[in-house]
Coordinates of C-alpha atoms in Angstrom, one line a residue:
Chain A
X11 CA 0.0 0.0 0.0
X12 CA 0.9 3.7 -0.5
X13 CA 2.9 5.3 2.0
X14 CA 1.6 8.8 0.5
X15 CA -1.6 8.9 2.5
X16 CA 0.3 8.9 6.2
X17 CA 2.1 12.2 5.2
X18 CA -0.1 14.4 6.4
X19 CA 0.1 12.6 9.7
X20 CA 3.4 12.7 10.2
X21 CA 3.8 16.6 8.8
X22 CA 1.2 17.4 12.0
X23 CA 3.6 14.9 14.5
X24 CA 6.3 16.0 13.5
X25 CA 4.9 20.2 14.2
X26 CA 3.5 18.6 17.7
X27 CA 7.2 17.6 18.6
X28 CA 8.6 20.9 17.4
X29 CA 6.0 22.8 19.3
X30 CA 5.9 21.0 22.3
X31 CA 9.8 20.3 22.6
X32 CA 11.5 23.8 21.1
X33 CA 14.5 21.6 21.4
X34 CA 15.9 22.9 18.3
X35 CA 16.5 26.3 20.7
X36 CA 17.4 24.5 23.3
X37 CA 19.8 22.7 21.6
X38 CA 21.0 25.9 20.1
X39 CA 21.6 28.0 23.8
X40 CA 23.6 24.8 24.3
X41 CA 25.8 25.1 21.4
X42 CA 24.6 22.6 19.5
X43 CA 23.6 23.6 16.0
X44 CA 24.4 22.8 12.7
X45 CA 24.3 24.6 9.0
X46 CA 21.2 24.1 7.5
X47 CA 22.1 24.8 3.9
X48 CA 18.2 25.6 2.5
X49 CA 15.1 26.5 5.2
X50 CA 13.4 24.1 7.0
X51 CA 10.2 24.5 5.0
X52 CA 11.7 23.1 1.5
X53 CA 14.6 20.5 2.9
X54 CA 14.6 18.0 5.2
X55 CA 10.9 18.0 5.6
X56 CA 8.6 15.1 6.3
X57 CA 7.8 15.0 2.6
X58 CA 11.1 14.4 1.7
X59 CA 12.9 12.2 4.3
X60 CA 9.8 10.1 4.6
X61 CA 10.0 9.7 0.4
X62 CA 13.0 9.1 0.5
X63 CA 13.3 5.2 1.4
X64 CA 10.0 5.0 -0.6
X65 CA 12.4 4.8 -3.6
X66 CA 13.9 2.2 -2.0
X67 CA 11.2 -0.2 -2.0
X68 CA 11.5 -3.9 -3.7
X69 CA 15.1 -2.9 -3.2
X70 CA 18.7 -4.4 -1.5
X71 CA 20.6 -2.6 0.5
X72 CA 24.0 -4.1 1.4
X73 CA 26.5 -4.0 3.8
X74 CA 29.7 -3.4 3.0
X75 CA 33.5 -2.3 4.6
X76 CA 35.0 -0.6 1.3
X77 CA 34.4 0.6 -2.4
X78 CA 35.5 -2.3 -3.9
X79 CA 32.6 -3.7 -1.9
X80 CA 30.4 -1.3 -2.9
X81 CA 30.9 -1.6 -6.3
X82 CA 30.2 -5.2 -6.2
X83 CA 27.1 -4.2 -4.7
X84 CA 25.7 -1.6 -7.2
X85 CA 26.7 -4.0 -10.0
X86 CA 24.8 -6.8 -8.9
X87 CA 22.3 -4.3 -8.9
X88 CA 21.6 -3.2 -4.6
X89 CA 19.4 0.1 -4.3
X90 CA 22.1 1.2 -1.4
X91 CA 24.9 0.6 0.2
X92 CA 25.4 0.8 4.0
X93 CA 28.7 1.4 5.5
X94 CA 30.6 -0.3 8.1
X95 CA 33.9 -0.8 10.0
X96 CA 33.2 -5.0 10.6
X97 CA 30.3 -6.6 9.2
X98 CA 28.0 -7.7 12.2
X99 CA 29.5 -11.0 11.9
X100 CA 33.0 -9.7 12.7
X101 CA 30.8 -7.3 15.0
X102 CA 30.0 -10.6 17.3
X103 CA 33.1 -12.3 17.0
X104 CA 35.5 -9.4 17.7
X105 CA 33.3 -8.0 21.1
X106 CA 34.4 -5.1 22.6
X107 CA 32.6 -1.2 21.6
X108 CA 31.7 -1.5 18.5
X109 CA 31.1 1.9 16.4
X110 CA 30.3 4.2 13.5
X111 CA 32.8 3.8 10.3
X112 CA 35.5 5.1 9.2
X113 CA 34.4 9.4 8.0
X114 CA 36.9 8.6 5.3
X115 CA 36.1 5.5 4.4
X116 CA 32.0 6.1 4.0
X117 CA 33.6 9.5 2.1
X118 CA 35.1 7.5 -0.4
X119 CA 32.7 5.1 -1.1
X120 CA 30.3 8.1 -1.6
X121 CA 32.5 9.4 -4.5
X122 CA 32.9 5.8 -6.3
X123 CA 29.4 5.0 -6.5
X124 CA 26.1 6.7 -7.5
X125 CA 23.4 4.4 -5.6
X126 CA 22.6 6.2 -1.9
X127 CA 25.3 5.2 0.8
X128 CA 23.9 5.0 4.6
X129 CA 25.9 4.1 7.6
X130 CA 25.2 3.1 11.2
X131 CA 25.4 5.1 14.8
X132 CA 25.2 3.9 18.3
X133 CA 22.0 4.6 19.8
X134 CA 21.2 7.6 21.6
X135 CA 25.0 8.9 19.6
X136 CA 23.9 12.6 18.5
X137 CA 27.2 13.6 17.6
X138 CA 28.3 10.4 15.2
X139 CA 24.7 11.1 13.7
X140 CA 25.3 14.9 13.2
X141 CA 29.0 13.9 11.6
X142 CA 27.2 11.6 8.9
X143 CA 24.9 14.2 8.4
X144 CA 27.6 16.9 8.0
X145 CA 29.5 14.7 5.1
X146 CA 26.4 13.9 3.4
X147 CA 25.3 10.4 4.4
X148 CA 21.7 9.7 2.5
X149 CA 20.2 7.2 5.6
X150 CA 21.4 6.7 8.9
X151 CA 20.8 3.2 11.0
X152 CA 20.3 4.1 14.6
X153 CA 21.8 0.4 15.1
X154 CA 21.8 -1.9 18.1
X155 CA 24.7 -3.5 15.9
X156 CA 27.0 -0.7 17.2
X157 CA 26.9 -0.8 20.9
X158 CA 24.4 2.0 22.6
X159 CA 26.0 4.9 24.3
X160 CA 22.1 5.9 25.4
X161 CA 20.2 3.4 27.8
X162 CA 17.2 5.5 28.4
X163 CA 16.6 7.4 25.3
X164 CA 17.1 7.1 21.1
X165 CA 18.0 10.4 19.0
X166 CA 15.1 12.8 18.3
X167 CA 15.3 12.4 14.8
X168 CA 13.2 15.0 13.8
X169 CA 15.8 17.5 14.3
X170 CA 17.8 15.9 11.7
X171 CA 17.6 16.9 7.6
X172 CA 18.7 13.3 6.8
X173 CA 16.1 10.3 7.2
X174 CA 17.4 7.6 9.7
X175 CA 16.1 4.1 9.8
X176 CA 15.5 2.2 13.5
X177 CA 15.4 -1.8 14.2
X178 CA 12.6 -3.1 16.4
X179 CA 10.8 -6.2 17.3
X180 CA 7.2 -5.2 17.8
X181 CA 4.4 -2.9 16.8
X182 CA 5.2 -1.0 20.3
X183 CA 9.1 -0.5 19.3
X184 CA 8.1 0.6 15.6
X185 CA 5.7 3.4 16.6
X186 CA 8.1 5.0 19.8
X187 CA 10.5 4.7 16.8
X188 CA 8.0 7.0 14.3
X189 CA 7.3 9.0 17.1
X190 CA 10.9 9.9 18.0
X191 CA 11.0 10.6 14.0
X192 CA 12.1 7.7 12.3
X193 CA 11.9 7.8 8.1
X194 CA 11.7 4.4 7.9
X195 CA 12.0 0.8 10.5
X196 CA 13.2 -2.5 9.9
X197 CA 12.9 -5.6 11.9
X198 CA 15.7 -6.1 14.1
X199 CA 16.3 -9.5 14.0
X200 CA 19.2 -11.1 15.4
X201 CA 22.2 -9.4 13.3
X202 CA 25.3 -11.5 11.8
X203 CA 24.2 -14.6 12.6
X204 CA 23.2 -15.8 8.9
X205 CA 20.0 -16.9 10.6
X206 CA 16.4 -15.8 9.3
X207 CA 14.2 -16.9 12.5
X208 CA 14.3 -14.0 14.0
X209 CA 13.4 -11.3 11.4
X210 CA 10.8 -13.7 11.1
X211 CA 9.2 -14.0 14.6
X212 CA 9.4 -9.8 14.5
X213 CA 8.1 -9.4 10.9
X214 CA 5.1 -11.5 12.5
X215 CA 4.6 -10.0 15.5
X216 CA 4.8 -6.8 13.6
X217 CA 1.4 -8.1 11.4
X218 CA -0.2 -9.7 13.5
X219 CA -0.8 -6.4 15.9
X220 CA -1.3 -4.3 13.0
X221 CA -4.1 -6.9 11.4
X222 CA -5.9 -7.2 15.0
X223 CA -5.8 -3.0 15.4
X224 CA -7.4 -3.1 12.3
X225 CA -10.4 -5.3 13.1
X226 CA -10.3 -3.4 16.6
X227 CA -12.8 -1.1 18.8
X228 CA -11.2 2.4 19.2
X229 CA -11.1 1.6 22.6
X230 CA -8.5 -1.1 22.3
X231 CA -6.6 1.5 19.7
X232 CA -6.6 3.5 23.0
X233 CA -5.4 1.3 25.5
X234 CA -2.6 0.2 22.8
X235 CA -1.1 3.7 22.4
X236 CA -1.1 3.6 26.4
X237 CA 0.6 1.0 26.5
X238 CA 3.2 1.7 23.5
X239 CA 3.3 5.1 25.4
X240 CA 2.9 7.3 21.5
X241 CA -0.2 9.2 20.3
X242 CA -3.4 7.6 19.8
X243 CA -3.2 9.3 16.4
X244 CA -0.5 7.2 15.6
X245 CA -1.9 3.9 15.9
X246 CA -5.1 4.9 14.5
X247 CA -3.6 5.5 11.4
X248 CA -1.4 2.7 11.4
X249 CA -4.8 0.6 11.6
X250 CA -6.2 2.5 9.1
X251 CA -3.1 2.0 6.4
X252 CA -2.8 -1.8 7.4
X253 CA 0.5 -1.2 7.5
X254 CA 3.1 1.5 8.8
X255 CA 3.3 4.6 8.0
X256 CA 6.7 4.6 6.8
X257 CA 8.5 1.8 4.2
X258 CA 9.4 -0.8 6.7
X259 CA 12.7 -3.4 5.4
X260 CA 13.6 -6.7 6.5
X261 CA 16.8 -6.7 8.4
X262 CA 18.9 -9.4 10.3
X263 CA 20.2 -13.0 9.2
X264 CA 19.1 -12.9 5.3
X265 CA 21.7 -14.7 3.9
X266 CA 20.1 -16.6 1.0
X267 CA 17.8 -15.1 -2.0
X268 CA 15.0 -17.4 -0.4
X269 CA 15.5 -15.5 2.6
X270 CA 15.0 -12.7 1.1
X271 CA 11.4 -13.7 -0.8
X272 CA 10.6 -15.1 2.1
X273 CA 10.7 -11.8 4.0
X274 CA 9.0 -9.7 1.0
X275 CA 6.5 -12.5 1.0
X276 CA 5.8 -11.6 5.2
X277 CA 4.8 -7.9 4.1
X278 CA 8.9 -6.5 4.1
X279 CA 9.4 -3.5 1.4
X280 CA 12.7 -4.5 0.9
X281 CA 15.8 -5.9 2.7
X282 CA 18.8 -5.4 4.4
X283 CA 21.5 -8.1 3.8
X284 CA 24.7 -7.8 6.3
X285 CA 27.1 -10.5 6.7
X286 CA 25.0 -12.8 4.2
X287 CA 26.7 -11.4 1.1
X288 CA 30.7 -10.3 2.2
X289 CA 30.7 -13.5 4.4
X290 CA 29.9 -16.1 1.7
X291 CA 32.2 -17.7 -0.4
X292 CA 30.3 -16.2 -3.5
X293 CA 29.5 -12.7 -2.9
X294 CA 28.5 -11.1 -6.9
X295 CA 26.5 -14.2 -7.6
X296 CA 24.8 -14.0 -4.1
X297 CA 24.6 -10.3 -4.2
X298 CA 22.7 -10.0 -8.0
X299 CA 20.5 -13.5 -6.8
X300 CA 19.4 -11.7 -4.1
X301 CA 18.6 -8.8 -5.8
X302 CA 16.2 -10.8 -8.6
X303 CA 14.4 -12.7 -5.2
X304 CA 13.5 -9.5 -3.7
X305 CA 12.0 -7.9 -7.0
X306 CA 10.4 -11.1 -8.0
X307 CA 9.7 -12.7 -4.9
X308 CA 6.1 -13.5 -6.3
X309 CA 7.2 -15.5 -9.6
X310 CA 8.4 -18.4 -8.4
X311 CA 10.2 -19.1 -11.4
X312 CA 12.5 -15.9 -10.8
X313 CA 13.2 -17.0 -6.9
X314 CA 14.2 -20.9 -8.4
X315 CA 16.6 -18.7 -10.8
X316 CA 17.8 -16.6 -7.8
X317 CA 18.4 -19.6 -5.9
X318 CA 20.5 -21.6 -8.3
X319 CA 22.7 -18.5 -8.6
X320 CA 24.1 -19.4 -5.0
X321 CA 25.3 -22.7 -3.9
X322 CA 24.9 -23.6 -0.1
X323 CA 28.4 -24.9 0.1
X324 CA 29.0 -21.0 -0.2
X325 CA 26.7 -19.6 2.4
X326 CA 27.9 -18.4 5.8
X327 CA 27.9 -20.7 8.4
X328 CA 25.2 -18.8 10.6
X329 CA 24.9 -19.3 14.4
X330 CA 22.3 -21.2 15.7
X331 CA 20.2 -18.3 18.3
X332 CA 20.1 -21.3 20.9
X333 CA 24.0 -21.4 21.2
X334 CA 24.0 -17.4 21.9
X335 CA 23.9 -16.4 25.6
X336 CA 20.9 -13.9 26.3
X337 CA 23.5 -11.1 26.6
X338 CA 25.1 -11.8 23.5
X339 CA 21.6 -10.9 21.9
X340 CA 21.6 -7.4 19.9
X341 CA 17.6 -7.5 19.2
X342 CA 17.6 -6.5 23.1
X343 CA 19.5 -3.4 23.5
X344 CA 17.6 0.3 22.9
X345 CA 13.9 -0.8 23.4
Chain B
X13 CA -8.5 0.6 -19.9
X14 CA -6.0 -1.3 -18.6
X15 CA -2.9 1.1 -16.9
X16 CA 0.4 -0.4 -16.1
X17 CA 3.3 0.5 -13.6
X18 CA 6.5 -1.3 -14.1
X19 CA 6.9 -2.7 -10.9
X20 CA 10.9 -4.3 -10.8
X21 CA 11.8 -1.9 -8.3
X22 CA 10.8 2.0 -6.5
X23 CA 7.8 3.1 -5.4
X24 CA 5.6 1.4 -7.6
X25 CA 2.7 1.1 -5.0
X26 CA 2.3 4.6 -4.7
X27 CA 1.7 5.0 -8.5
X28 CA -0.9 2.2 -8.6
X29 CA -2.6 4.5 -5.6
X30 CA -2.4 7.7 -7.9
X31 CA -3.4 5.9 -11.0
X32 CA -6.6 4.3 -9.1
X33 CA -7.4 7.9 -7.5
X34 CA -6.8 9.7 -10.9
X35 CA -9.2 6.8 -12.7
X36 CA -11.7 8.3 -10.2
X37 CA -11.5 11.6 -10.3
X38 CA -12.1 11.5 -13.7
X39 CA -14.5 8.8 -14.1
X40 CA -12.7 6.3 -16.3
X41 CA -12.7 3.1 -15.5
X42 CA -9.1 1.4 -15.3
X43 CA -7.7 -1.3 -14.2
X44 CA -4.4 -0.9 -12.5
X45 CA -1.8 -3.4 -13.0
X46 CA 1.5 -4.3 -12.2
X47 CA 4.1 -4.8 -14.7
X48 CA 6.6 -7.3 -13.5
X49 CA 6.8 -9.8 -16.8
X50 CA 7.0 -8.6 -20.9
X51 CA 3.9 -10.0 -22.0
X52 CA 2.5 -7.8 -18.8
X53 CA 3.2 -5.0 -21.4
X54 CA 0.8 -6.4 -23.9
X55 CA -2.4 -3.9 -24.5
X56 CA -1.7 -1.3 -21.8
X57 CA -3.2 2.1 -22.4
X58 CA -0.6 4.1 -20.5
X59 CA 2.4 3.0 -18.2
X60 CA 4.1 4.2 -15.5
X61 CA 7.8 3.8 -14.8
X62 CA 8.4 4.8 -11.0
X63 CA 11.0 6.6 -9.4
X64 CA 13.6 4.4 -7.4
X65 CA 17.3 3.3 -8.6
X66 CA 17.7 3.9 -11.8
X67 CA 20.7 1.1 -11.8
X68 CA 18.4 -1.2 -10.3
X69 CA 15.6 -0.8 -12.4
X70 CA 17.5 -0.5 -15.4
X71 CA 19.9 -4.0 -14.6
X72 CA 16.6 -5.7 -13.9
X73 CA 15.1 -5.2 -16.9
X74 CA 18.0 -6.0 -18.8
X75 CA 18.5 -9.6 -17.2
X76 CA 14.6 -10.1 -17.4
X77 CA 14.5 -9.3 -21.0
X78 CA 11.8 -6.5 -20.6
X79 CA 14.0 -3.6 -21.5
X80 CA 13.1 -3.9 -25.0
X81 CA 9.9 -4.4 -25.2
X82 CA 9.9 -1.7 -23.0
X83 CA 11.4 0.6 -25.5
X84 CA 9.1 -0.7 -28.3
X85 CA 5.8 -0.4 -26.2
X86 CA 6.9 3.5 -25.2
X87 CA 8.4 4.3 -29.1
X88 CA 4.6 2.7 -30.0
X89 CA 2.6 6.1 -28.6
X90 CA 1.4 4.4 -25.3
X91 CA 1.0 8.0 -22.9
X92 CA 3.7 7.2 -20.4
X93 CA 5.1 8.6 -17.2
X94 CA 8.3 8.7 -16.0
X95 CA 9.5 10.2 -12.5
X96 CA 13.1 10.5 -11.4
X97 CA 14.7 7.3 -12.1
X98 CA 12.0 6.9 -14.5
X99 CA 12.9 9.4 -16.5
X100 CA 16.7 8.9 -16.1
X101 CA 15.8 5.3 -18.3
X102 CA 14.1 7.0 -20.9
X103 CA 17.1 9.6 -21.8
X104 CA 19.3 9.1 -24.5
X105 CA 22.4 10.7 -22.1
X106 CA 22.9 9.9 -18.3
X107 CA 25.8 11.0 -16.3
X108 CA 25.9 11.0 -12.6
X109 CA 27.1 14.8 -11.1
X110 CA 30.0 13.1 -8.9
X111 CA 30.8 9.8 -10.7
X112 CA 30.6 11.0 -13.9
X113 CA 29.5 8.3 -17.4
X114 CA 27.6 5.7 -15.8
X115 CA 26.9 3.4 -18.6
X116 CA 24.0 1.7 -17.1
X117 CA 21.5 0.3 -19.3
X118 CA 18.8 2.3 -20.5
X119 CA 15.5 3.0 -22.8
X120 CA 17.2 5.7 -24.7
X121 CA 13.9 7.0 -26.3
X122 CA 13.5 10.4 -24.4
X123 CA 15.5 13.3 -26.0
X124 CA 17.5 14.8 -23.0
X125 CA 20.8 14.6 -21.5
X126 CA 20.4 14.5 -17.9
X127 CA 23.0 14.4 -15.0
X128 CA 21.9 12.5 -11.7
X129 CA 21.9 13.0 -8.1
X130 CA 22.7 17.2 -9.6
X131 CA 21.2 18.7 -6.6
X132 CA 23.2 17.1 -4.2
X133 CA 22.7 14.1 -1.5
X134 CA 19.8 13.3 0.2
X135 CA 20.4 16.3 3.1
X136 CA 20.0 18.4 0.0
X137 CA 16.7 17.0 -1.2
X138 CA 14.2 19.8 -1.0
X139 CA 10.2 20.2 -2.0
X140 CA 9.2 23.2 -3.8
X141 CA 5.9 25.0 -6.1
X142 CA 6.7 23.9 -9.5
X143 CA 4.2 25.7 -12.3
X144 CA 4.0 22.7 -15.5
X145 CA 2.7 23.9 -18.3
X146 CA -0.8 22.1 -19.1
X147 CA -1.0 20.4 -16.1
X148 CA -1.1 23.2 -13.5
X149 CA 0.8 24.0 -9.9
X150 CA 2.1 21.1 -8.0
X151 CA 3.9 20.7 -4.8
X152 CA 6.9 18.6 -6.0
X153 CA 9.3 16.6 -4.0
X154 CA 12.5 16.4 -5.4
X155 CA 14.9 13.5 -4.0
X156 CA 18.2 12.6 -4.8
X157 CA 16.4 14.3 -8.1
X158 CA 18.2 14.3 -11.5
X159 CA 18.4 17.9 -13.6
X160 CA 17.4 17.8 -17.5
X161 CA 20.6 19.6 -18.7
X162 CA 19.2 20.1 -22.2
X163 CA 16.5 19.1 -24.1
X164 CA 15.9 18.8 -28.0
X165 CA 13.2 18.7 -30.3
X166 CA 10.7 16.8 -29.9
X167 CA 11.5 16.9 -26.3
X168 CA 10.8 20.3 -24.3
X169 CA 10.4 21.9 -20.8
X170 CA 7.6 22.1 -19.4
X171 CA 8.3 23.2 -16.1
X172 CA 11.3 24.9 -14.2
X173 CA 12.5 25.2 -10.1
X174 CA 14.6 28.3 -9.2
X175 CA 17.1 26.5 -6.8
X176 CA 19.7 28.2 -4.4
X177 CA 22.8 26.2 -6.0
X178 CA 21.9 24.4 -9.2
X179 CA 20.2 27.7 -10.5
X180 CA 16.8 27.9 -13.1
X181 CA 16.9 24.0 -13.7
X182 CA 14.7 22.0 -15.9
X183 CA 12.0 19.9 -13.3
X184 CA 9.6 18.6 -16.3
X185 CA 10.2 17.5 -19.7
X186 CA 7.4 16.3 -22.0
X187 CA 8.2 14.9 -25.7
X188 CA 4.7 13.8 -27.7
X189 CA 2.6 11.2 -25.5
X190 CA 5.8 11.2 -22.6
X191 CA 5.8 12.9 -19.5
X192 CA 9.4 12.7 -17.3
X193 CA 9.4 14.5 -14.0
X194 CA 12.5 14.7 -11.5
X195 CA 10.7 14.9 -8.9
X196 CA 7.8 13.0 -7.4
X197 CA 4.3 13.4 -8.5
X198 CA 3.3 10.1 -7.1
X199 CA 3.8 11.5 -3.2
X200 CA 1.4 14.7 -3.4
X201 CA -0.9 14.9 -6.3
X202 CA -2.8 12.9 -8.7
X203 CA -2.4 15.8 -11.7
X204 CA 0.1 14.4 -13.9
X205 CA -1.6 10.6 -13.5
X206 CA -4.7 12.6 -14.8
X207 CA -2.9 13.8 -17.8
X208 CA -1.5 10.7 -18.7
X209 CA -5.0 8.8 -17.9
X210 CA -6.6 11.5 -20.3
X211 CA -3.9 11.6 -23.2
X212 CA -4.7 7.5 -22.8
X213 CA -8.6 8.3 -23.2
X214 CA -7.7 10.6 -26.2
X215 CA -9.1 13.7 -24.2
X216 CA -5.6 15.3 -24.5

């Protein structure tokens, strides 16, 4: 369904946060501004950095550590590319604080290719968020990849021109995440571990209380924005669309182009592949078969073509979730 | 009439949404369909080609053998429009404003050179009142937006935006039954889905 008819909405949410908070002066008597090279009425607005991922849908967006990377990646055809210092796989493996890339790096990978290039912050990090936005990254992942700096609170993203993206696991998650400004959500899943399970359990919990607000009195809408503590308005028109109101990707554990149907097939606009591409033994075959699953997820034909791109023998291992310790989980951190 | 929206990649749900509200608006029935196959091009009145990545878009089509048919089915007269990335497939030249030649593939049927991503990154996407000529004044959303550099017969502007950097920049180009936009239509109104919808009906 369109995502055109929740603009309005959000415009008005968006006014209600600005109203309400004045942080942008508050931020400013604290030092904290940054140029904004056109006014706020004609860049950066809703319009704009809700459309934004809307041109994304259907698409790939890949993770990747360099240009040569990222070349791969446009080639084989990925609508983005997102930058990182270790792919979440390396993430896990290497422990310790995990952060935002390399400036120069993402810099250079924004002069070799032409598709949009986003890269990832540690929650609740305002100052790596304002740096990306400073050197002109197109979508920032407020990522509980990176390890959170914040406990308590995400960024308020509606003081930001650039559109950022936020993980979650629930209905609940996703709406505190449009609320605190959020362009555009995907499922959280459990990062670098190759395995699909849990992007699945969220992108159905994510349905499944969407489908039952739908077919619910406006007193349950009520008692659910209570209890997701976000506007009534909010939920109501979540109901109403039968989806949310911003492009929502799959993210976490796609490793195979079935994967990747199988989430567009849940209700995903498009994906996020991490590890699943740079960790396989066949990464431009993977990375183009991927691509054809998640624009033709519904012809089977095309997903049997995908598929016999990629061998298994050349997947990633994956992690089996029951092997992890419950603090070696990333779905749980910034909730 | 039966409308199409090629549907390999970009916002093609938000088209289908304008083309069914359009259809309505002015009373013609249509029946909306996605374009995802070649024979899905067979008997469409008009077509859409959304905005999205043009790379993508293109590189699917390619693999999927629809690009020519494509090409054929827009050379044939069938009223199409094209926004952003759509209209970056239907120029004869693309260049990108930081990369420079991108030799992706293309439809090469639209006369126009035009240079991507011109405006800037996405912090410098922007929405502004753009006046077209014949369709009226729209709020346009320009992302990531391409700039017609130049135009040539049969190909002409339709529509400018006075921007702070890029200067008096060509926003809408339209050459006989094609209508290319570098911004989105799709996001605010349902005007230029009308036009196409009418030029379809032979109203136009």
């Amino acid at each position: 369904m369109s995502v055109a008819g929740g603009l309005e909405y959000l415009e008005k949410l968006r006014d209600f946060f600005y109203g309400l908070a004045e942080l942008r002066d508050r931020l400013k008597e604290r030092g904290f501004t940054w140029p904004r090279p056109y006014p706020a009425e004609e860049a950066g607005t809703v319009k704009v950095k809700v459309g934004f991922p809307a041109m994304l849908r259907n698409g790939v967006i890949m993770d990747v550590t360099n240009v040569e990377q990222a070349q791969i990646a446009e080639e084989a055809g990925a609508v983005g590319v997102m930058v990182l210092d270790k792919l979440p796989y390396d993430v896990r493996k290497a422990g310790g604080v995990a952060r935002m890339a390399d400036l120069k790096v993402i810099e250079e990978v924004m002069s070799h290719v032409t598709i949009p290039v986003s890269a990832k912050v540690r929650i609740g990090h305002y100052y790596e968020a304002f740096l990306l936005q400073e050197i002109g990254v197109d979508l920032i992942d407020e990522s509980e990849v990176l390890t959170p700096v914040d406990d308590q609170h995400h960024i308020n993203k509606w003081f930001f021109t650039v559109p950022f993206v936020n993980g979650c696991r629930e209905l609940c998650e996703a709406l505190r995440r449009i609320s605190e400004g959020a362009s555009m959500i995907r499922s959280k899943g459990e990062a670098g571990t190759g395995n699909v399970s849990e992007a699945v359990k969220h992108f159905k919990a994510l349905y499944r209380a969407i489908n039952e607000l739908g077919a619910a009195e406006e007193e349950r809408l009520r008692d659910y924005a209570r209890q997701c503590q976000v506007p009534l308005e909010l939920v109501a028109l979540t109901a109403k669309m039968g989806r949310l109101p911003v492009i929502t990707f799959a993210a976490g554990g796609i490793a195979t182009p079935a994967d990747a149907a199988l989430m567009m097939w849940l209700g995903a606009d498009g994906v996020f592949v991490g590890s699943g591409i740079f960790k396989s033994q066949d990464p431009r075959q993977r990375a183009e078969a991927i691509v054809l699953a998640t624009a033709k997820w519904d012809d089977p034909e095309a997903v049997v073509e995908a598929q016999k791109m990629v061998s298994e023998r050349a997947a990633m291992v994956g992690i089996d979730l029951k092997t992890l310790k419950p603090e070696e989980l990333l779905q749980t951190r910034g909730l | 009439m039966k409308v199409g929206v090629l549907a390999l990649q970009g916002d093609v749900e938000e088209h289908l949404e304008a083309f069914r509200r359009a259809a309505a608006e002015l009373n013609i029935s249509a029946e909306v369909v996605r374009v995802k196959r070649a024979d899905q091009l067979d008997g469409l009145s008009a077509l859409a080609i959304p905005g999205g990545e043009s790379t993508t878009i293109g590189k699917l089509a390619q693999r999927l053998g629809i690009l020519d048919r494509l090409r054929t089915v827009v050379e044939s007269g069938v009223p199409t429009l094209a926004t952003c990335a759509g209209a970056v497939l239907l120029a004869k030249e693309v260049s990108d404003a930081i990369v420079g030649p991108t030799g992706q593939p293309l439809l090469a049927v639209l006369n126009a050179a035009v240079v991507r991503n011109a405006y800037g990154r996405q912090r410098d996407s922007f929405e502004a009142n753009v006046d077209v000529e014949g369709v009226g004044t729209v709020r346009a959303v320009f992302i990531r937006a391409p700039i017609f550099a130049k135009t040539w017969p049969p190909a002409r502007a339709i529509a400018h935006v006075d921007h702070p950097r890029a200067g008096r920049a060509i926003a809408a180009v339209r050459q006989d039954h094609v209508l290319a936009t570098a911004f989105h239509p799709e996001l605010t109104t349902t005007a230029f889905h009308k036009a196409v919808l009418e030029m379809a009906a032979g109203r136009l």
